[in-house]
Each structure stands twice: as C-alpha cells, then as structure tokens.
C-alpha cells in the first residue's frame, strides 16, 4: 500500500513538472508567432504572460517572427479608413478608423505592420503608424511636389538589430522633364532626398500599385508595363509586365489573375531577358504550376475601374501576398489561401473604388 501511494505521488509530481516545462516552452517559443490581437487576449492567462507581452523586447521579437497577412485596410465611401480582417477572432486593431491620428487621412501604403497615410489639410503630410499600438510619426514636408495622387511605397524590413522601426518611404513623382523622379524619406536620417535618377518614359504609373520586393520598388504602368527602382543603386528599369495584379510570393515579385476559374500566378524570373542574345529561351516570367482551381464566381474579363485603383489585373484579383489572395466581384470580396486551397467569403463591403486596398500584418512593431 505504501509503495502504491509513493508511486502515485511520484507520477503526479512528474506530470506537474512536465506541465510547468510546457508552459515555459509556450511562453518563450510560441507566443511571439501569434498576431497582436491574439496576444492581447493572452493577457488574461496569467500575470507573467501579460508582463512579458507588454515589454518592448517581446514586441521586437514578435515583429520579427509574425509576418502573415492578417487583413486589409481600405477607405469606405464615406472617406473613413476601415479594416477587413481575415479572421476577426485572431486579427484586429483597436481603432480601424485611425482617429488617433491628428487629422483625417487617406491610406497610401502598408508594410510588415506599419501603415502609411496622408493627411487632407495643409501640405497633406505623410503619417507612418502602427494601428495596433497607436504609435505614429509625422514626416517632414517633402522637397518635391508629389501631386494629389502620390505613388508612394512604404519600405520596412524588421531587423533583429533594430528595436525601433527603420523604414523608408519612396515616392515616384512626375518630373518637369517628361518622366518620373524619385524622392526617398529615411526614418534613420529623418529627411527626404531626391534621387539623381530620372525615368524618361511616357508610361503613366498606377499610384496604388506599388510594392517592395528585395530592395526594389515596382509600380505597374498603364498598358501592362512595370517601372522598377532599385533602392541600393538608385537606378530604374522598365519591364514588360505579366497580366494581373502585382504581389510577392516566396520572396519574389509575382503577378496574378483568374481565368476560367483558375488562379494564374506568374513569377518574375529574369529581369534581363530582353537583353539576352537572339534565340535565347530565357523568359522574364515563369508561370507557377499547377494552376489552382478557385471555386468562386468571378468576372472573366478585366476588373479595372476608371481610376485604376484596385483590381488592376484580370478576373478580380485585388491582392496577392505570400499564400493569401484577395479577390473581388464588384464590392463582394473573397480571400483564398493558396496553401490550404481554401476560400472564404468576406462579404460585401462599402469600399470607395477611387481609393486603394492594402494588405496588413497584425504586428507589435515599435516606432
């Protein structure tokens, strides 16, 4: 009997130790991979978790660990910023209308948890903010006139070495020399610099089409072209575009559209194919195989609207980033997970078709 009691107590103590070890493993190795809204729900688990999640060091780790597309910011027809979550239980922000900013704003760009907006008064200042923490920065006035519809792209890559966000804002603006020039804001230097590079081209950029991939910013142009600007060399390049909406998948620029209920994705494979020798079989774009069947009723023709804002490509593809694709049929939206091969009806949204839709990552990144 005594031996039985000792044996039962031994196993009970062992199980308790395993439980404590598992709790520590989750706290140290799993929490940082959760989105911001889910983390705030974890505040109620215990005091230790709440304290950990509230520290700048944890916010830094989370911003370097969680990179999944969580939803989309857009402008409603009333002109108010709004947020469309891919999973309202897991992803969200406390104030989707961004009323914590000092003035009404228009959404311009987004990158890795940061959002770029532009004010509507005065010189229409740019703001960079984190909608989760409500931290924001007002950028100084640019040296150049970016126009009423600026083609700006927010560039931010989380780094283990930087505890505060080191970002850039790149704007391609019309030049007096019949082309485009580029002005770059650096948060590290807190200043704007106009590049010496001038893109002499008659191609008109589509303002909300810009995307950053591996040190290069790409804009779609009218007529299925692409203007690329390398941030390191500060050199531009004109590329032939594949049909569809620009995005990023597996660290590469891609273009996507829907045709005959199939999602067609082309990956940029060779930016120098137009300079290769004759009879070369090198292609600028390679189609991803196999095609993915999408069980959603979508228009078969181009979904461009008058201002060329969203639905740039064919068949209603609005956004592609990683495994997430956003599709539209009028004001009805669907998400498609390329990894799970599953679609989700996001409902009918009151979206201003003259404004843009930008992907958003639910991050705790510090400004």
JSON list of N, CA and C in Angstrom, two decimals, residues 162-240:
[
{"chain": "A", "resi": 162, "resn": "UNK", "atom": "N", "xyz": [17.64, 46.17, -34.78]},
{"chain": "A", "resi": 162, "resn": "UNK", "atom": "CA", "xyz": [16.98, 47.46, -34.54]},
{"chain": "A", "resi": 162, "resn": "UNK", "atom": "C", "xyz": [15.71, 47.27, -33.73]},
{"chain": "A", "resi": 163, "resn": "UNK", "atom": "N", "xyz": [15.67, 47.90, -32.55]},
{"chain": "A", "resi": 163, "resn": "UNK", "atom": "CA", "xyz": [14.49, 47.76, -31.69]},
{"chain": "A", "resi": 163, "resn": "UNK", "atom": "C", "xyz": [13.38, 48.73, -32.07]},
{"chain": "A", "resi": 164, "resn": "UNK", "atom": "N", "xyz": [13.68, 49.73, -32.88]},
{"chain": "A", "resi": 164, "resn": "UNK", "atom": "CA", "xyz": [12.66, 50.62, -33.42]},
{"chain": "A", "resi": 164, "resn": "UNK", "atom": "C", "xyz": [12.68, 50.51, -34.94]},
{"chain": "A", "resi": 165, "resn": "UNK", "atom": "N", "xyz": [11.54, 50.74, -35.54]},
{"chain": "A", "resi": 165, "resn": "UNK", "atom": "CA", "xyz": [11.41, 50.54, -36.98]},
{"chain": "A", "resi": 165, "resn": "UNK", "atom": "C", "xyz": [12.28, 51.51, -37.77]},
{"chain": "A", "resi": 166, "resn": "UNK", "atom": "N", "xyz": [13.09, 50.98, -38.65]},
{"chain": "A", "resi": 166, "resn": "UNK", "atom": "CA", "xyz": [13.90, 51.77, -39.58]},
{"chain": "A", "resi": 166, "resn": "UNK", "atom": "C", "xyz": [13.28, 51.58, -40.96]},
{"chain": "A", "resi": 167, "resn": "UNK", "atom": "N", "xyz": [12.53, 52.58, -41.41]},
{"chain": "A", "resi": 167, "resn": "UNK", "atom": "CA", "xyz": [11.76, 52.43, -42.63]},
{"chain": "A", "resi": 167, "resn": "UNK", "atom": "C", "xyz": [12.10, 53.53, -43.65]},
{"chain": "A", "resi": 168, "resn": "UNK", "atom": "N", "xyz": [11.63, 53.32, -44.87]},
{"chain": "A", "resi": 168, "resn": "UNK", "atom": "CA", "xyz": [11.76, 54.32, -45.92]},
{"chain": "A", "resi": 168, "resn": "UNK", "atom": "C", "xyz": [10.40, 54.50, -46.60]},
{"chain": "A", "resi": 169, "resn": "UNK", "atom": "N", "xyz": [10.20, 55.69, -47.13]},
{"chain": "A", "resi": 169, "resn": "UNK", "atom": "CA", "xyz": [9.01, 55.97, -47.94]},
{"chain": "A", "resi": 169, "resn": "UNK", "atom": "C", "xyz": [9.50, 56.45, -49.29]},
{"chain": "A", "resi": 170, "resn": "UNK", "atom": "N", "xyz": [9.12, 55.74, -50.34]},
{"chain": "A", "resi": 170, "resn": "UNK", "atom": "CA", "xyz": [9.60, 56.04, -51.69]},
{"chain": "A", "resi": 170, "resn": "UNK", "atom": "C", "xyz": [8.43, 56.57, -52.52]},
{"chain": "A", "resi": 171, "resn": "UNK", "atom": "N", "xyz": [8.65, 57.72, -53.16]},
{"chain": "A", "resi": 171, "resn": "UNK", "atom": "CA", "xyz": [7.61, 58.31, -54.00]},
{"chain": "A", "resi": 171, "resn": "UNK", "atom": "C", "xyz": [8.15, 58.55, -55.40]},
{"chain": "A", "resi": 172, "resn": "UNK", "atom": "N", "xyz": [7.43, 58.06, -56.39]},
{"chain": "A", "resi": 172, "resn": "UNK", "atom": "CA", "xyz": [7.72, 58.38, -57.79]},
{"chain": "A", "resi": 172, "resn": "UNK", "atom": "C", "xyz": [6.79, 59.51, -58.20]},
{"chain": "A", "resi": 173, "resn": "UNK", "atom": "N", "xyz": [7.35, 60.67, -58.54]},
{"chain": "A", "resi": 173, "resn": "UNK", "atom": "CA", "xyz": [6.52, 61.84, -58.86]},
{"chain": "A", "resi": 173, "resn": "UNK", "atom": "C", "xyz": [6.85, 62.35, -60.26]},
{"chain": "A", "resi": 174, "resn": "UNK", "atom": "N", "xyz": [5.86, 62.95, -60.93]},
{"chain": "A", "resi": 174, "resn": "UNK", "atom": "CA", "xyz": [6.09, 63.43, -62.30]},
{"chain": "A", "resi": 174, "resn": "UNK", "atom": "C", "xyz": [7.19, 64.49, -62.35]},
{"chain": "A", "resi": 175, "resn": "UNK", "atom": "N", "xyz": [8.08, 64.32, -63.31]},
{"chain": "A", "resi": 175, "resn": "UNK", "atom": "CA", "xyz": [9.19, 65.25, -63.48]},
{"chain": "A", "resi": 175, "resn": "UNK", "atom": "C", "xyz": [8.83, 66.33, -64.50]},
{"chain": "A", "resi": 176, "resn": "UNK", "atom": "N", "xyz": [9.46, 67.48, -64.38]},
{"chain": "A", "resi": 176, "resn": "UNK", "atom": "CA", "xyz": [9.26, 68.54, -65.36]},
{"chain": "A", "resi": 176, "resn": "UNK", "atom": "C", "xyz": [9.91, 68.18, -66.69]},
{"chain": "A", "resi": 177, "resn": "UNK", "atom": "N", "xyz": [10.71, 67.11, -66.69]},
{"chain": "A", "resi": 177, "resn": "UNK", "atom": "CA", "xyz": [11.42, 66.68, -67.90]},
{"chain": "A", "resi": 177, "resn": "UNK", "atom": "C", "xyz": [10.70, 65.53, -68.61]},
{"chain": "A", "resi": 178, "resn": "UNK", "atom": "N", "xyz": [9.39, 65.43, -68.40]},
{"chain": "A", "resi": 178, "resn": "UNK", "atom": "CA", "xyz": [8.58, 64.39, -69.06]},
{"chain": "A", "resi": 178, "resn": "UNK", "atom": "C", "xyz": [9.03, 62.99, -68.67]},
{"chain": "A", "resi": 179, "resn": "UNK", "atom": "N", "xyz": [8.88, 62.69, -67.44]},
{"chain": "A", "resi": 179, "resn": "UNK", "atom": "CA", "xyz": [9.20, 61.37, -66.92]},
{"chain": "A", "resi": 179, "resn": "UNK", "atom": "C", "xyz": [8.84, 61.33, -65.44]},
{"chain": "A", "resi": 180, "resn": "UNK", "atom": "N", "xyz": [9.58, 60.50, -64.71]},
{"chain": "A", "resi": 180, "resn": "UNK", "atom": "CA", "xyz": [9.35, 60.41, -63.26]},
{"chain": "A", "resi": 180, "resn": "UNK", "atom": "C", "xyz": [10.68, 60.53, -62.53]},
{"chain": "A", "resi": 181, "resn": "UNK", "atom": "N", "xyz": [10.62, 61.22, -61.38]},
{"chain": "A", "resi": 181, "resn": "UNK", "atom": "CA", "xyz": [11.75, 61.28, -60.46]},
{"chain": "A", "resi": 181, "resn": "UNK", "atom": "C", "xyz": [11.36, 60.56, -59.17]},
{"chain": "A", "resi": 182, "resn": "UNK", "atom": "N", "xyz": [12.34, 60.34, -58.31]},
{"chain": "A", "resi": 182, "resn": "UNK", "atom": "CA", "xyz": [12.11, 59.55, -57.11]},
{"chain": "A", "resi": 182, "resn": "UNK", "atom": "C", "xyz": [12.62, 60.31, -55.88]},
{"chain": "A", "resi": 183, "resn": "UNK", "atom": "N", "xyz": [11.75, 60.45, -54.89]},
{"chain": "A", "resi": 183, "resn": "UNK", "atom": "CA", "xyz": [12.14, 61.07, -53.63]},
{"chain": "A", "resi": 183, "resn": "UNK", "atom": "C", "xyz": [11.98, 60.04, -52.52]},
{"chain": "A", "resi": 184, "resn": "UNK", "atom": "N", "xyz": [12.99, 59.97, -51.66]},
{"chain": "A", "resi": 184, "resn": "UNK", "atom": "CA", "xyz": [13.05, 58.92, -50.64]},
{"chain": "A", "resi": 184, "resn": "UNK", "atom": "C", "xyz": [13.18, 59.54, -49.25]},
{"chain": "A", "resi": 185, "resn": "UNK", "atom": "N", "xyz": [12.29, 59.10, -48.36]},
{"chain": "A", "resi": 185, "resn": "UNK", "atom": "CA", "xyz": [12.40, 59.53, -46.96]},
{"chain": "A", "resi": 185, "resn": "UNK", "atom": "C", "xyz": [13.03, 58.40, -46.15]},
{"chain": "A", "resi": 186, "resn": "UNK", "atom": "N", "xyz": [14.00, 58.73, -45.31]},
{"chain": "A", "resi": 186, "resn": "UNK", "atom": "CA", "xyz": [14.66, 57.76, -44.44]},
{"chain": "A", "resi": 186, "resn": "UNK", "atom": "C", "xyz": [14.34, 58.10, -42.98]},
{"chain": "A", "resi": 187, "resn": "UNK", "atom": "N", "xyz": [13.75, 57.15, -42.25]},
{"chain": "A", "resi": 187, "resn": "UNK", "atom": "CA", "xyz": [13.46, 57.39, -40.83]},
{"chain": "A", "resi": 187, "resn": "UNK", "atom": "C", "xyz": [14.73, 57.47, -40.01]},
{"chain": "A", "resi": 188, "resn": "UNK", "atom": "N", "xyz": [15.80, 56.86, -40.50]},
{"chain": "A", "resi": 188, "resn": "UNK", "atom": "CA", "xyz": [17.09, 56.91, -39.80]},
{"chain": "A", "resi": 188, "resn": "UNK", "atom": "C", "xyz": [17.69, 58.31, -39.87]},
{"chain": "A", "resi": 189, "resn": "UNK", "atom": "N", "xyz": [17.59, 58.94, -41.06]},
{"chain": "A", "resi": 189, "resn": "UNK", "atom": "CA", "xyz": [18.15, 60.28, -41.24]},
{"chain": "A", "resi": 189, "resn": "UNK", "atom": "C", "xyz": [17.12, 61.38, -41.00]},
{"chain": "A", "resi": 190, "resn": "UNK", "atom": "N", "xyz": [15.85, 61.00, -40.90]},
{"chain": "A", "resi": 190, "resn": "UNK", "atom": "CA", "xyz": [14.76, 61.96, -40.67]},
{"chain": "A", "resi": 190, "resn": "UNK", "atom": "C", "xyz": [14.73, 63.05, -41.74]},
{"chain": "A", "resi": 191, "resn": "UNK", "atom": "N", "xyz": [14.94, 62.65, -42.98]},
{"chain": "A", "resi": 191, "resn": "UNK", "atom": "CA", "xyz": [14.96, 63.64, -44.06]},
{"chain": "A", "resi": 191, "resn": "UNK", "atom": "C", "xyz": [14.61, 63.00, -45.39]},
{"chain": "A", "resi": 192, "resn": "UNK", "atom": "N", "xyz": [14.22, 63.86, -46.35]},
{"chain": "A", "resi": 192, "resn": "UNK", "atom": "CA", "xyz": [13.93, 63.45, -47.72]},
{"chain": "A", "resi": 192, "resn": "UNK", "atom": "C", "xyz": [15.16, 63.70, -48.60]},
{"chain": "A", "resi": 193, "resn": "UNK", "atom": "N", "xyz": [15.35, 62.84, -49.57]},
{"chain": "A", "resi": 193, "resn": "UNK", "atom": "CA", "xyz": [16.41, 63.02, -50.57]},
{"chain": "A", "resi": 193, "resn": "UNK", "atom": "C", "xyz": [15.84, 62.71, -51.95]},
{"chain": "A", "resi": 194, "resn": "UNK", "atom": "N", "xyz": [16.05, 63.61, -52.90]},
{"chain": "A", "resi": 194, "resn": "UNK", "atom": "CA", "xyz": [15.62, 63.36, -54.28]},
{"chain": "A", "resi": 194, "resn": "UNK", "atom": "C", "xyz": [16.75, 62.67, -55.03]},
{"chain": "A", "resi": 195, "resn": "UNK", "atom": "N", "xyz": [16.47, 61.52, -55.57]},
{"chain": "A", "resi": 195, "resn": "UNK", "atom": "CA", "xyz": [17.48, 60.76, -56.32]},
{"chain": "A", "resi": 195, "resn": "UNK", "atom": "C", "xyz": [17.86, 61.51, -57.60]},
{"chain": "A", "resi": 196, "resn": "UNK", "atom": "N", "xyz": [19.08, 61.30, -58.05]},
{"chain": "A", "resi": 196, "resn": "UNK", "atom": "CA", "xyz": [19.53, 61.89, -59.30]},
{"chain": "A", "resi": 196, "resn": "UNK", "atom": "C", "xyz": [18.96, 61.17, -60.52]},
{"chain": "A", "resi": 197, "resn": "UNK", "atom": "N", "xyz": [18.41, 60.00, -60.28]},
{"chain": "A", "resi": 197, "resn": "UNK", "atom": "CA", "xyz": [17.88, 59.20, -61.38]},
{"chain": "A", "resi": 197, "resn": "UNK", "atom": "C", "xyz": [16.55, 59.78, -61.88]},
{"chain": "A", "resi": 198, "resn": "UNK", "atom": "N", "xyz": [16.40, 59.82, -63.19]},
{"chain": "A", "resi": 198, "resn": "UNK", "atom": "CA", "xyz": [15.16, 60.26, -63.82]},
{"chain": "A", "resi": 198, "resn": "UNK", "atom": "C", "xyz": [14.71, 59.19, -64.80]},
{"chain": "A", "resi": 199, "resn": "UNK", "atom": "N", "xyz": [13.48, 58.77, -64.66]},
{"chain": "A", "resi": 199, "resn": "UNK", "atom": "CA", "xyz": [12.91, 57.74, -65.54]},
{"chain": "A", "resi": 199, "resn": "UNK", "atom": "C", "xyz": [12.23, 58.44, -66.72]},
{"chain": "A", "resi": 200, "resn": "UNK", "atom": "N", "xyz": [12.89, 58.46, -67.86]},
{"chain": "A", "resi": 200, "resn": "UNK", "atom": "CA", "xyz": [12.31, 59.07, -69.06]},
{"chain": "A", "resi": 200, "resn": "UNK", "atom": "C", "xyz": [11.41, 58.04, -69.73]},
{"chain": "A", "resi": 201, "resn": "UNK", "atom": "N", "xyz": [10.13, 58.19, -69.52]},
{"chain": "A", "resi": 201, "resn": "UNK", "atom": "CA", "xyz": [9.18, 57.25, -70.08]},
{"chain": "A", "resi": 201, "resn": "UNK", "atom": "C", "xyz": [7.81, 57.90, -70.18]},
{"chain": "A", "resi": 202, "resn": "UNK", "atom": "N", "xyz": [7.07, 57.51, -71.20]},
{"chain": "A", "resi": 202, "resn": "UNK", "atom": "CA", "xyz": [5.70, 58.00, -71.35]},
{"chain": "A", "resi": 202, "resn": "UNK", "atom": "C", "xyz": [4.70, 57.15, -70.58]},
{"chain": "A", "resi": 203, "resn": "UNK", "atom": "N", "xyz": [5.19, 56.09, -69.95]},
{"chain": "A", "resi": 203, "resn": "UNK", "atom": "CA", "xyz": [4.31, 55.22, -69.17]},
{"chain": "A", "resi": 203, "resn": "UNK", "atom": "C", "xyz": [3.81, 55.95, -67.92]},
{"chain": "A", "resi": 204, "resn": "UNK", "atom": "N", "xyz": [2.52, 55.91, -67.71]},
{"chain": "A", "resi": 204, "resn": "UNK", "atom": "CA", "xyz": [1.93, 56.54, -66.53]},
{"chain": "A", "resi": 204, "resn": "UNK", "atom": "C", "xyz": [1.79, 55.52, -65.42]},
{"chain": "A", "resi": 205, "resn": "UNK", "atom": "N", "xyz": [2.36, 55.85, -64.25]},
{"chain": "A", "resi": 205, "resn": "UNK", "atom": "CA", "xyz": [2.31, 54.93, -63.12]},
{"chain": "A", "resi": 205, "resn": "UNK", "atom": "C", "xyz": [0.90, 54.85, -62.54]},
{"chain": "A", "resi": 206, "resn": "UNK", "atom": "N", "xyz": [0.54, 53.68, -62.03]},
{"chain": "A", "resi": 206, "resn": "UNK", "atom": "CA", "xyz": [-0.71, 53.49, -61.31]},
{"chain": "A", "resi": 206, "resn": "UNK", "atom": "C", "xyz": [-0.40, 53.65, -59.83]},
{"chain": "A", "resi": 207, "resn": "UNK", "atom": "N", "xyz": [-0.86, 54.73, -59.19]},
{"chain": "A", "resi": 207, "resn": "UNK", "atom": "CA", "xyz": [-0.41, 55.13, -57.86]},
{"chain": "A", "resi": 207, "resn": "UNK", "atom": "C", "xyz": [-0.46, 54.06, -56.77]},
{"chain": "A", "resi": 208, "resn": "UNK", "atom": "N", "xyz": [-1.54, 53.28, -56.69]},
{"chain": "A", "resi": 208, "resn": "UNK", "atom": "CA", "xyz": [-1.68, 52.33, -55.59]},
{"chain": "A", "resi": 208, "resn": "UNK", "atom": "C", "xyz": [-1.14, 50.94, -55.93]},
{"chain": "A", "resi": 209, "resn": "UNK", "atom": "N", "xyz": [-0.41, 50.82, -57.02]},
{"chain": "A", "resi": 209, "resn": "UNK", "atom": "CA", "xyz": [0.07, 49.50, -57.46]},
{"chain": "A", "resi": 209, "resn": "UNK", "atom": "C", "xyz": [1.46, 49.18, -56.94]},
{"chain": "A", "resi": 210, "resn": "UNK", "atom": "N", "xyz": [2.10, 50.11, -56.24]},
{"chain": "A", "resi": 210, "resn": "UNK", "atom": "CA", "xyz": [3.50, 49.94, -55.84]},
{"chain": "A", "resi": 210, "resn": "UNK", "atom": "C", "xyz": [3.70, 48.82, -54.82]},
{"chain": "A", "resi": 211, "resn": "UNK", "atom": "N", "xyz": [4.83, 48.13, -54.93]},
{"chain": "A", "resi": 211, "resn": "UNK", "atom": "CA", "xyz": [5.19, 47.07, -53.99]},
{"chain": "A", "resi": 211, "resn": "UNK", "atom": "C", "xyz": [6.70, 46.97, -53.88]},
{"chain": "A", "resi": 212, "resn": "UNK", "atom": "N", "xyz": [7.18, 46.64, -52.69]},
{"chain": "A", "resi": 212, "resn": "UNK", "atom": "CA", "xyz": [8.62, 46.49, -52.46]},
{"chain": "A", "resi": 212, "resn": "UNK", "atom": "C", "xyz": [8.97, 45.01, -52.35]},
{"chain": "A", "resi": 213, "resn": "UNK", "atom": "N", "xyz": [9.99, 44.59, -53.11]},
{"chain": "A", "resi": 213, "resn": "UNK", "atom": "CA", "xyz": [10.46, 43.20, -53.07]},
{"chain": "A", "resi": 213, "resn": "UNK", "atom": "C", "xyz": [11.98, 43.20, -53.14]},
{"chain": "A", "resi": 214, "resn": "UNK", "atom": "N", "xyz": [12.62, 42.75, -52.07]},
{"chain": "A", "resi": 214, "resn": "UNK", "atom": "CA", "xyz": [14.08, 42.55, -52.05]},
{"chain": "A", "resi": 214, "resn": "UNK", "atom": "C", "xyz": [14.87, 43.76, -52.53]},
{"chain": "A", "resi": 215, "resn": "UNK", "atom": "N", "xyz": [14.58, 44.93, -51.96]},
{"chain": "A", "resi": 215, "resn": "UNK", "atom": "CA", "xyz": [15.38, 46.11, -52.25]},
{"chain": "A", "resi": 215, "resn": "UNK", "atom": "C", "xyz": [14.99, 46.86, -53.50]},
{"chain": "A", "resi": 216, "resn": "UNK", "atom": "N", "xyz": [13.94, 46.43, -54.18]},
{"chain": "A", "resi": 216, "resn": "UNK", "atom": "CA", "xyz": [13.46, 47.10, -55.38]},
{"chain": "A", "resi": 216, "resn": "UNK", "atom": "C", "xyz": [11.98, 47.42, -55.25]},
{"chain": "A", "resi": 217, "resn": "UNK", "atom": "N", "xyz": [11.61, 48.63, -55.67]},
{"chain": "A", "resi": 217, "resn": "UNK", "atom": "CA", "xyz": [10.20, 49.04, -55.66]},
{"chain": "A", "resi": 217, "resn": "UNK", "atom": "C", "xyz": [9.67, 48.95, -57.09]},
{"chain": "A", "resi": 218, "resn": "UNK", "atom": "N", "xyz": [8.50, 48.35, -57.23]},
{"chain": "A", "resi": 218, "resn": "UNK", "atom": "CA", "xyz": [7.87, 48.16, -58.54]},
{"chain": "A", "resi": 218, "resn": "UNK", "atom": "C", "xyz": [6.52, 48.86, -58.59]},
{"chain": "A", "resi": 219, "resn": "UNK", "atom": "N", "xyz": [6.24, 49.52, -59.70]},
{"chain": "A", "resi": 219, "resn": "UNK", "atom": "CA", "xyz": [4.92, 50.10, -59.96]},
{"chain": "A", "resi": 219, "resn": "UNK", "atom": "C", "xyz": [4.40, 49.58, -61.29]},
{"chain": "A", "resi": 220, "resn": "UNK", "atom": "N", "xyz": [3.12, 49.26, -61.35]},
{"chain": "A", "resi": 220, "resn": "UNK", "atom": "CA", "xyz": [2.51, 48.96, -62.63]},
{"chain": "A", "resi": 220, "resn": "UNK", "atom": "C", "xyz": [2.26, 50.26, -63.38]},
{"chain": "A", "resi": 221, "resn": "UNK", "atom": "N", "xyz": [2.31, 50.17, -64.69]},
{"chain": "A", "resi": 221, "resn": "UNK", "atom": "CA", "xyz": [2.03, 51.33, -65.53]},
{"chain": "A", "resi": 221, "resn": "UNK", "atom": "C", "xyz": [0.87, 51.00, -66.46]},
{"chain": "A", "resi": 222, "resn": "UNK", "atom": "N", "xyz": [0.25, 52.03, -66.98]},
{"chain": "A", "resi": 222, "resn": "UNK", "atom": "CA", "xyz": [-0.82, 51.82, -67.94]},
{"chain": "A", "resi": 222, "resn": "UNK", "atom": "C", "xyz": [-0.27, 51.08, -69.17]},
{"chain": "A", "resi": 223, "resn": "UNK", "atom": "N", "xyz": [-0.97, 50.06, -69.61]},
{"chain": "A", "resi": 223, "resn": "UNK", "atom": "CA", "xyz": [-0.50, 49.31, -70.77]},
{"chain": "A", "resi": 223, "resn": "UNK", "atom": "C", "xyz": [0.33, 48.10, -70.42]},
{"chain": "A", "resi": 224, "resn": "UNK", "atom": "N", "xyz": [0.16, 47.55, -69.20]},
{"chain": "A", "resi": 224, "resn": "UNK", "atom": "CA", "xyz": [0.82, 46.33, -68.78]},
{"chain": "A", "resi": 224, "resn": "UNK", "atom": "C", "xyz": [2.35, 46.44, -68.80]},
{"chain": "A", "resi": 225, "resn": "UNK", "atom": "N", "xyz": [2.86, 47.52, -68.26]},
{"chain": "A", "resi": 225, "resn": "UNK", "atom": "CA", "xyz": [4.30, 47.66, -68.07]},
{"chain": "A", "resi": 225, "resn": "UNK", "atom": "C", "xyz": [4.61, 47.79, -66.60]},
{"chain": "A", "resi": 226, "resn": "UNK", "atom": "N", "xyz": [5.90, 47.73, -66.25]},
{"chain": "A", "resi": 226, "resn": "UNK", "atom": "CA", "xyz": [6.34, 47.88, -64.87]},
{"chain": "A", "resi": 226, "resn": "UNK", "atom": "C", "xyz": [7.54, 48.81, -64.83]},
{"chain": "A", "resi": 227, "resn": "UNK", "atom": "N", "xyz": [7.52, 49.76, -63.91]},
{"chain": "A", "resi": 227, "resn": "UNK", "atom": "CA", "xyz": [8.69, 50.60, -63.63]},
{"chain": "A", "resi": 227, "resn": "UNK", "atom": "C", "xyz": [9.31, 50.12, -62.33]},
{"chain": "A", "resi": 228, "resn": "UNK", "atom": "N", "xyz": [10.60, 49.75, -62.38]},
{"chain": "A", "resi": 228, "resn": "UNK", "atom": "CA", "xyz": [11.31, 49.24, -61.21]},
{"chain": "A", "resi": 228, "resn": "UNK", "atom": "C", "xyz": [12.37, 50.24, -60.79]},
{"chain": "A", "resi": 229, "resn": "UNK", "atom": "N", "xyz": [12.51, 50.44, -59.47]},
{"chain": "A", "resi": 229, "resn": "UNK", "atom": "CA", "xyz": [13.52, 51.37, -58.94]},
{"chain": "A", "resi": 229, "resn": "UNK", "atom": "C", "xyz": [14.30, 50.65, -57.85]},
{"chain": "A", "resi": 230, "resn": "UNK", "atom": "N", "xyz": [15.60, 50.45, -58.09]},
{"chain": "A", "resi": 230, "resn": "UNK", "atom": "CA", "xyz": [16.49, 49.78, -57.15]},
{"chain": "A", "resi": 230, "resn": "UNK", "atom": "C", "xyz": [16.93, 50.77, -56.07]},
{"chain": "A", "resi": 231, "resn": "UNK", "atom": "N", "xyz": [16.64, 50.46, -54.81]},
{"chain": "A", "resi": 231, "resn": "UNK", "atom": "CA", "xyz": [16.94, 51.38, -53.72]},
{"chain": "A", "resi": 231, "resn": "UNK", "atom": "C", "xyz": [18.43, 51.45, -53.38]},
{"chain": "A", "resi": 232, "resn": "UNK", "atom": "N", "xyz": [19.18, 50.44, -53.75]},
{"chain": "A", "resi": 232, "resn": "UNK", "atom": "CA", "xyz": [20.62, 50.44, -53.46]},
{"chain": "A", "resi": 232, "resn": "UNK", "atom": "C", "xyz": [21.38, 51.25, -54.51]},
{"chain": "A", "resi": 233, "resn": "UNK", "atom": "N", "xyz": [21.18, 50.91, -55.77]},
{"chain": "A", "resi": 233, "resn": "UNK", "atom": "CA", "xyz": [21.90, 51.60, -56.85]},
{"chain": "A", "resi": 233, "resn": "UNK", "atom": "C", "xyz": [21.20, 52.88, -57.29]},
{"chain": "A", "resi": 234, "resn": "UNK", "atom": "N", "xyz": [19.93, 53.05, -56.88]},
{"chain": "A", "resi": 234, "resn": "UNK", "atom": "CA", "xyz": [19.09, 54.17, -57.31]},
{"chain": "A", "resi": 234, "resn": "UNK", "atom": "C", "xyz": [19.05, 54.27, -58.83]},
{"chain": "A", "resi": 235, "resn": "UNK", "atom": "N", "xyz": [18.77, 53.14, -59.45]},
{"chain": "A", "resi": 235, "resn": "UNK", "atom": "CA", "xyz": [18.62, 53.05, -60.89]},
{"chain": "A", "resi": 235, "resn": "UNK", "atom": "C", "xyz": [17.24, 52.47, -61.22]},
{"chain": "A", "resi": 236, "resn": "UNK", "atom": "N", "xyz": [16.63, 52.95, -62.29]},
{"chain": "A", "resi": 236, "resn": "UNK", "atom": "CA", "xyz": [15.33, 52.44, -62.68]},
{"chain": "A", "resi": 236, "resn": "UNK", "atom": "C", "xyz": [15.48, 51.47, -63.84]},
{"chain": "A", "resi": 237, "resn": "UNK", "atom": "N", "xyz": [14.45, 50.68, -64.05]},
{"chain": "A", "resi": 237, "resn": "UNK", "atom": "CA", "xyz": [14.40, 49.74, -65.16]},
{"chain": "A", "resi": 237, "resn": "UNK", "atom": "C", "xyz": [12.96, 49.60, -65.60]},
{"chain": "A", "resi": 238, "resn": "UNK", "atom": "N", "xyz": [12.73, 49.55, -66.90]},
{"chain": "A", "resi": 238, "resn": "UNK", "atom": "CA", "xyz": [11.39, 49.34, -67.44]},
{"chain": "A", "resi": 238, "resn": "UNK", "atom": "C", "xyz": [11.24, 47.87, -67.83]},
{"chain": "A", "resi": 239, "resn": "UNK", "atom": "N", "xyz": [10.21, 47.22, -67.32]},
{"chain": "A", "resi": 239, "resn": "UNK", "atom": "CA", "xyz": [10.00, 45.80, -67.54]},
{"chain": "A", "resi": 239, "resn": "UNK", "atom": "C", "xyz": [8.67, 45.56, -68.25]},
{"chain": "A", "resi": 240, "resn": "UNK", "atom": "N", "xyz": [8.62, 44.46, -68.95]},
{"chain": "A", "resi": 240, "resn": "UNK", "atom": "CA", "xyz": [7.35, 44.01, -69.51]},
{"chain": "A", "resi": 240, "resn": "UNK", "atom": "C", "xyz": [6.58, 43.31, -68.40]}
]
